Amino acid sequence: MKVSHESPRPAGTAKARGHLRNSAIDAALALCRENQISLTPGRRRILELLASEGRPLGAYEMIDRIAEVTGKRPAPISIYRALDFLLENCLVHRLASRNAYLACGHGHDSKEPIVFLICEVCGEVVEAASPAMRAILGELADEAKFFPRSQVMEVAGRCRSCAAA
Ligand SMILES: [Zn+2]
Ligand SMILES: [Zn+2]
């Protein structure tokens, strides 16, 4: 499969993380400006946390991280509200198989078909998409007279470095 918006890269390098962090935050800010959305400090904190982490985090892991930094444990409801907002605006994705969240710096539409390649060994997740996949899914939905709301696929396996180890 041709990966169009991001090519797989080694897990956890400082460079990769820095890049993801900047692109997720930049995409978020650009999108918010465009749509006149305000990124409140709470929403921004969650987005920055996910973007700098560069791997999926569960809501309770986020609460732990925020508590470490601020000394205060945020209420789960405030985390879920911020996540709902970020999900709606396609700044964050939810991985159903792990009940975890991942920042998205691609600035794409929420209906865009995407595939997550999830490494079961190191936990690295790569977000991928391809025009061919978009076309095939579009055809499938048309034939079934189906109107997709989200088109997210999760593929589990091993990343390049774990497969080589
Ligand atoms: Zn995305
Ligand atoms: Zn791996």
PDB file of C-alpha atoms and ligand atoms in Angstrom:
ATOM      1  CA  MET A   1       0.000   0.000   0.000  1.00  0.00           C
ATOM      2  CA  LYS A   2       1.252   3.434  -0.796  1.00  0.00           C
ATOM      3  CA  VAL A   3       1.402   5.641   2.242  1.00  0.00           C
ATOM      4  CA  SER A   4       0.447   9.136   1.314  1.00  0.00           C
ATOM      5  CA  HIS A   5       0.436  11.294   4.346  1.00  0.00           C
ATOM      6  CA  GLU A   6       3.196   9.865   6.381  1.00  0.00           C
ATOM      7  CA  SER A   7       5.855   7.274   5.901  1.00  0.00           C
ATOM      8  CA  PRO A   8       6.714   4.878   8.709  1.00  0.00           C
ATOM      9  CA  ARG A   9       9.718   5.946  10.713  1.00  0.00           C
ATOM     10  CA  PRO A  10      11.668   4.637  13.662  1.00  0.00           C
ATOM     11  CA  ALA A  11       9.761   4.677  16.943  1.00  0.00           C
ATOM     12  CA  GLY A  12      10.452   7.173  19.644  1.00  0.00           C
ATOM     13  CA  THR A  13      13.339   9.160  18.237  1.00  0.00           C
ATOM     14  CA  ALA A  14      13.543  12.709  19.474  1.00  0.00           C
ATOM     15  CA  LYS A  15      13.406  13.988  15.923  1.00  0.00           C
ATOM     16  CA  ALA A  16      10.278  12.036  15.026  1.00  0.00           C
ATOM     17  CA  ARG A  17       8.545  13.195  18.171  1.00  0.00           C
ATOM     18  CA  GLY A  18       9.542  16.787  17.654  1.00  0.00           C
ATOM     19  CA  HIS A  19       8.223  16.682  14.129  1.00  0.00           C
ATOM     20  CA  LEU A  20       4.912  15.130  15.154  1.00  0.00           C
ATOM     21  CA  ARG A  21       4.508  17.552  18.000  1.00  0.00           C
ATOM     22  CA  ASN A  22       5.029  20.577  15.804  1.00  0.00           C
ATOM     23  CA  SER A  23       2.900  19.350  12.948  1.00  0.00           C
ATOM     24  CA  ALA A  24      -0.011  18.334  15.211  1.00  0.00           C
ATOM     25  CA  ILE A  25       0.034  21.628  17.043  1.00  0.00           C
ATOM     26  CA  ASP A  26       0.508  23.643  13.848  1.00  0.00           C
ATOM     27  CA  ALA A  27      -2.329  21.794  12.115  1.00  0.00           C
ATOM     28  CA  ALA A  28      -4.522  22.326  15.165  1.00  0.00           C
ATOM     29  CA  LEU A  29      -3.850  26.029  15.323  1.00  0.00           C
ATOM     30  CA  ALA A  30      -4.339  26.515  11.582  1.00  0.00           C
ATOM     31  CA  LEU A  31      -7.608  24.587  11.645  1.00  0.00           C
ATOM     32  CA  CYS A  32      -8.848  26.525  14.638  1.00  0.00           C
ATOM     33  CA  ARG A  33      -8.028  29.848  12.954  1.00  0.00           C
ATOM     34  CA  GLU A  34      -9.745  28.757   9.756  1.00  0.00           C
ATOM     35  CA  ASN A  35     -12.894  27.616  11.520  1.00  0.00           C
ATOM     36  CA  GLN A  36     -12.795  30.248  14.243  1.00  0.00           C
ATOM     37  CA  ILE A  37     -12.580  27.600  16.920  1.00  0.00           C
ATOM     38  CA  SER A  38     -11.002  28.447  20.224  1.00  0.00           C
ATOM     39  CA  LEU A  39      -8.576  25.931  21.615  1.00  0.00           C
ATOM     40  CA  THR A  40      -9.072  26.398  25.355  1.00  0.00           C
ATOM     41  CA  PRO A  41      -6.078  25.783  27.645  1.00  0.00           C
ATOM     42  CA  GLY A  42      -7.581  22.409  28.650  1.00  0.00           C
ATOM     43  CA  ARG A  43      -8.005  21.271  25.047  1.00  0.00           C
ATOM     44  CA  ARG A  44      -4.600  22.549  24.091  1.00  0.00           C
ATOM     45  CA  ARG A  45      -2.970  20.735  26.996  1.00  0.00           C
ATOM     46  CA  ILE A  46      -4.496  17.392  25.892  1.00  0.00           C
ATOM     47  CA  LEU A  47      -3.484  17.960  22.287  1.00  0.00           C
ATOM     48  CA  GLU A  48       0.063  18.918  23.257  1.00  0.00           C
ATOM     49  CA  LEU A  49       0.319  15.920  25.531  1.00  0.00           C
ATOM     50  CA  LEU A  50      -0.772  13.525  22.771  1.00  0.00           C
ATOM     51  CA  ALA A  51       1.360  15.242  20.139  1.00  0.00           C
ATOM     52  CA  SER A  52       4.505  15.159  22.262  1.00  0.00           C
ATOM     53  CA  GLU A  53       3.864  11.561  23.307  1.00  0.00           C
ATOM     54  CA  GLY A  54       3.693  10.401  19.704  1.00  0.00           C
ATOM     55  CA  ARG A  55       1.912   7.186  20.711  1.00  0.00           C
ATOM     56  CA  PRO A  56      -1.637   6.470  21.854  1.00  0.00           C
ATOM     57  CA  LEU A  57      -2.592   7.295  25.428  1.00  0.00           C
ATOM     58  CA  GLY A  58      -5.677   6.239  27.377  1.00  0.00           C
ATOM     59  CA  ALA A  59      -7.728   8.851  29.242  1.00  0.00           C
ATOM     60  CA  TYR A  60      -6.387   7.718  32.623  1.00  0.00           C
ATOM     61  CA  GLU A  61      -2.797   7.851  31.415  1.00  0.00           C
ATOM     62  CA  MET A  62      -3.479  11.445  30.362  1.00  0.00           C
ATOM     63  CA  ILE A  63      -4.862  12.231  33.805  1.00  0.00           C
ATOM     64  CA  ASP A  64      -1.689  10.779  35.381  1.00  0.00           C
ATOM     65  CA  ARG A  65       0.559  12.811  33.089  1.00  0.00           C
ATOM     66  CA  ILE A  66      -1.310  16.041  33.759  1.00  0.00           C
ATOM     67  CA  ALA A  67      -1.234  15.353  37.500  1.00  0.00           C
ATOM     68  CA  GLU A  68       2.559  14.856  37.319  1.00  0.00           C
ATOM     69  CA  VAL A  69       3.017  18.229  35.650  1.00  0.00           C
ATOM     70  CA  THR A  70       0.416  20.377  37.415  1.00  0.00           C
ATOM     71  CA  GLY A  71       0.103  18.560  40.745  1.00  0.00           C
ATOM     72  CA  LYS A  72      -3.668  18.422  40.256  1.00  0.00           C
ATOM     73  CA  ARG A  73      -5.688  15.475  38.954  1.00  0.00           C
ATOM     74  CA  PRO A  74      -8.224  16.679  36.392  1.00  0.00           C
ATOM     75  CA  ALA A  75     -11.707  15.126  36.522  1.00  0.00           C
ATOM     76  CA  PRO A  76     -12.219  12.417  33.871  1.00  0.00           C
ATOM     77  CA  ILE A  77     -15.255  14.275  32.525  1.00  0.00           C
ATOM     78  CA  SER A  78     -13.103  17.306  31.669  1.00  0.00           C
ATOM     79  CA  ILE A  79     -10.657  15.058  29.813  1.00  0.00           C
ATOM     80  CA  TYR A  80     -13.467  13.347  27.887  1.00  0.00           C
ATOM     81  CA  ARG A  81     -15.053  16.680  26.982  1.00  0.00           C
ATOM     82  CA  ALA A  82     -11.748  17.975  25.643  1.00  0.00           C
ATOM     83  CA  LEU A  83     -11.236  14.702  23.737  1.00  0.00           C
ATOM     84  CA  ASP A  84     -14.738  14.897  22.234  1.00  0.00           C
ATOM     85  CA  PHE A  85     -13.958  18.352  20.941  1.00  0.00           C
ATOM     86  CA  LEU A  86     -10.586  17.303  19.533  1.00  0.00           C
ATOM     87  CA  LEU A  87     -12.132  14.184  17.937  1.00  0.00           C
ATOM     88  CA  GLU A  88     -14.943  16.196  16.343  1.00  0.00           C
ATOM     89  CA  ASN A  89     -12.410  18.562  14.848  1.00  0.00           C
ATOM     90  CA  CYS A  90     -10.172  15.734  13.674  1.00  0.00           C
ATOM     91  CA  LEU A  91      -7.201  16.863  15.735  1.00  0.00           C
ATOM     92  CA  VAL A  92      -7.149  13.559  17.571  1.00  0.00           C
ATOM     93  CA  HIS A  93      -8.125   9.997  16.631  1.00  0.00           C
ATOM     94  CA  ARG A  94      -9.428   7.243  18.850  1.00  0.00           C
ATOM     95  CA  LEU A  95      -8.041   3.752  18.491  1.00  0.00           C
ATOM     96  CA  ALA A  96     -11.035   1.572  19.270  1.00  0.00           C
ATOM     97  CA  SER A  97      -8.964  -1.583  19.790  1.00  0.00           C
ATOM     98  CA  ARG A  98      -6.951   0.065  22.573  1.00  0.00           C
ATOM     99  CA  ASN A  99      -9.422   2.644  23.834  1.00  0.00           C
ATOM    100  CA  ALA A 100      -6.651   5.171  23.401  1.00  0.00           C
ATOM    101  CA  TYR A 101      -6.146   8.491  21.653  1.00  0.00           C
ATOM    102  CA  LEU A 102      -3.574   9.759  19.211  1.00  0.00           C
ATOM    103  CA  ALA A 103      -2.826  13.270  17.939  1.00  0.00           C
ATOM    104  CA  CYS A 104      -3.266  13.849  14.221  1.00  0.00           C
ATOM    105  CA  GLY A 105      -1.165  16.508  12.531  1.00  0.00           C
ATOM    106  CA  HIS A 106      -2.478  15.902   9.031  1.00  0.00           C
ATOM    107  CA  GLY A 107      -5.348  18.366   9.034  1.00  0.00           C
ATOM    108  CA  HIS A 108      -7.576  16.017   7.030  1.00  0.00           C
ATOM    109  CA  ASP A 109     -11.346  15.680   7.003  1.00  0.00           C
ATOM    110  CA  SER A 110     -13.037  13.497   9.636  1.00  0.00           C
ATOM    111  CA  LYS A 111     -14.505  11.302   6.885  1.00  0.00           C
ATOM    112  CA  GLU A 112     -11.139  10.641   5.264  1.00  0.00           C
ATOM    113  CA  PRO A 113     -10.442   6.881   5.221  1.00  0.00           C
ATOM    114  CA  ILE A 114      -7.407   6.104   7.341  1.00  0.00           C
ATOM    115  CA  VAL A 115      -5.548   3.015   8.430  1.00  0.00           C
ATOM    116  CA  PHE A 116      -3.653   2.657  11.653  1.00  0.00           C
ATOM    117  CA  LEU A 117      -0.722   0.272  11.526  1.00  0.00           C
ATOM    118  CA  ILE A 118      -0.324  -0.711  15.156  1.00  0.00           C
ATOM    119  CA  CYS A 119       2.810  -2.487  16.394  1.00  0.00           C
ATOM    120  CA  GLU A 120       1.853  -5.018  19.068  1.00  0.00           C
ATOM    121  CA  VAL A 121       5.430  -5.153  20.346  1.00  0.00           C
ATOM    122  CA  CYS A 122       6.548  -1.530  20.860  1.00  0.00           C
ATOM    123  CA  GLY A 123       3.170   0.199  20.546  1.00  0.00           C
ATOM    124  CA  GLU A 124       4.174   2.445  17.666  1.00  0.00           C
ATOM    125  CA  VAL A 125       1.231   3.547  15.547  1.00  0.00           C
ATOM    126  CA  VAL A 126       1.518   4.874  12.019  1.00  0.00           C
ATOM    127  CA  GLU A 127      -1.395   6.656  10.402  1.00  0.00           C
ATOM    128  CA  ALA A 128      -1.625   5.925   6.695  1.00  0.00           C
ATOM    129  CA  ALA A 129      -3.981   6.676   3.831  1.00  0.00           C
ATOM    130  CA  SER A 130      -4.042   6.119   0.105  1.00  0.00           C
ATOM    131  CA  PRO A 131      -6.097   7.402  -2.839  1.00  0.00           C
ATOM    132  CA  ALA A 132      -6.694   3.783  -3.967  1.00  0.00           C
ATOM    133  CA  MET A 133      -8.169   2.866  -0.604  1.00  0.00           C
ATOM    134  CA  ARG A 134     -10.369   5.958  -0.662  1.00  0.00           C
ATOM    135  CA  ALA A 135     -11.665   4.999  -4.098  1.00  0.00           C
ATOM    136  CA  ILE A 136     -12.408   1.382  -3.135  1.00  0.00           C
ATOM    137  CA  LEU A 137     -14.173   2.317   0.080  1.00  0.00           C
ATOM    138  CA  GLY A 138     -16.172   4.947  -1.802  1.00  0.00           C
ATOM    139  CA  GLU A 139     -17.293   2.317  -4.301  1.00  0.00           C
ATOM    140  CA  LEU A 140     -18.222  -0.168  -1.582  1.00  0.00           C
ATOM    141  CA  ALA A 141     -20.297   2.413   0.249  1.00  0.00           C
ATOM    142  CA  ASP A 142     -21.986   3.612  -2.966  1.00  0.00           C
ATOM    143  CA  GLU A 143     -22.942   0.071  -3.941  1.00  0.00           C
ATOM    144  CA  ALA A 144     -24.464  -0.497  -0.506  1.00  0.00           C
ATOM    145  CA  LYS A 145     -26.098   2.982  -0.559  1.00  0.00           C
ATOM    146  CA  PHE A 146     -24.264   3.554   2.697  1.00  0.00           C
ATOM    147  CA  PHE A 147     -23.179   6.916   4.098  1.00  0.00           C
ATOM    148  CA  PRO A 148     -20.006   6.502   6.135  1.00  0.00           C
ATOM    149  CA  ARG A 149     -19.463   8.765   9.119  1.00  0.00           C
ATOM    150  CA  SER A 150     -15.974   7.561   9.893  1.00  0.00           C
ATOM    151  CA  GLN A 151     -13.710   5.184   8.018  1.00  0.00           C
ATOM    152  CA  VAL A 152     -10.980   4.010  10.312  1.00  0.00           C
ATOM    153  CA  MET A 153      -9.231   0.682  10.028  1.00  0.00           C
ATOM    154  CA  GLU A 154      -6.810  -0.797  12.508  1.00  0.00           C
ATOM    155  CA  VAL A 155      -4.157  -3.255  11.412  1.00  0.00           C
ATOM    156  CA  ALA A 156      -2.214  -5.037  14.152  1.00  0.00           C
ATOM    157  CA  GLY A 157       1.241  -6.505  13.646  1.00  0.00           C
ATOM    158  CA  ARG A 158       4.907  -5.614  13.940  1.00  0.00           C
ATOM    159  CA  CYS A 159       6.660  -2.443  12.860  1.00  0.00           C
ATOM    160  CA  ARG A 160       9.823  -2.528  10.803  1.00  0.00           C
ATOM    161  CA  SER A 161      12.227  -2.427  13.766  1.00  0.00           C
ATOM    162  CA  CYS A 162      10.304  -5.005  15.825  1.00  0.00           C
ATOM    163  CA  ALA A 163       9.973  -7.338  12.830  1.00  0.00           C
ATOM    164  CA  ALA A 164      13.751  -7.138  12.337  1.00  0.00           C
ATOM    165  CA  ALA A 165      14.556  -7.738  16.024  1.00  0.00           C
TER     166      ALA A 165
HETATM  167 ZN    ZN B   1      -5.431  11.763  11.000  1.00  0.00          ZN
HETATM  168 ZN    ZN B   2       7.365  -2.101  16.998  1.00  0.00          ZN
END
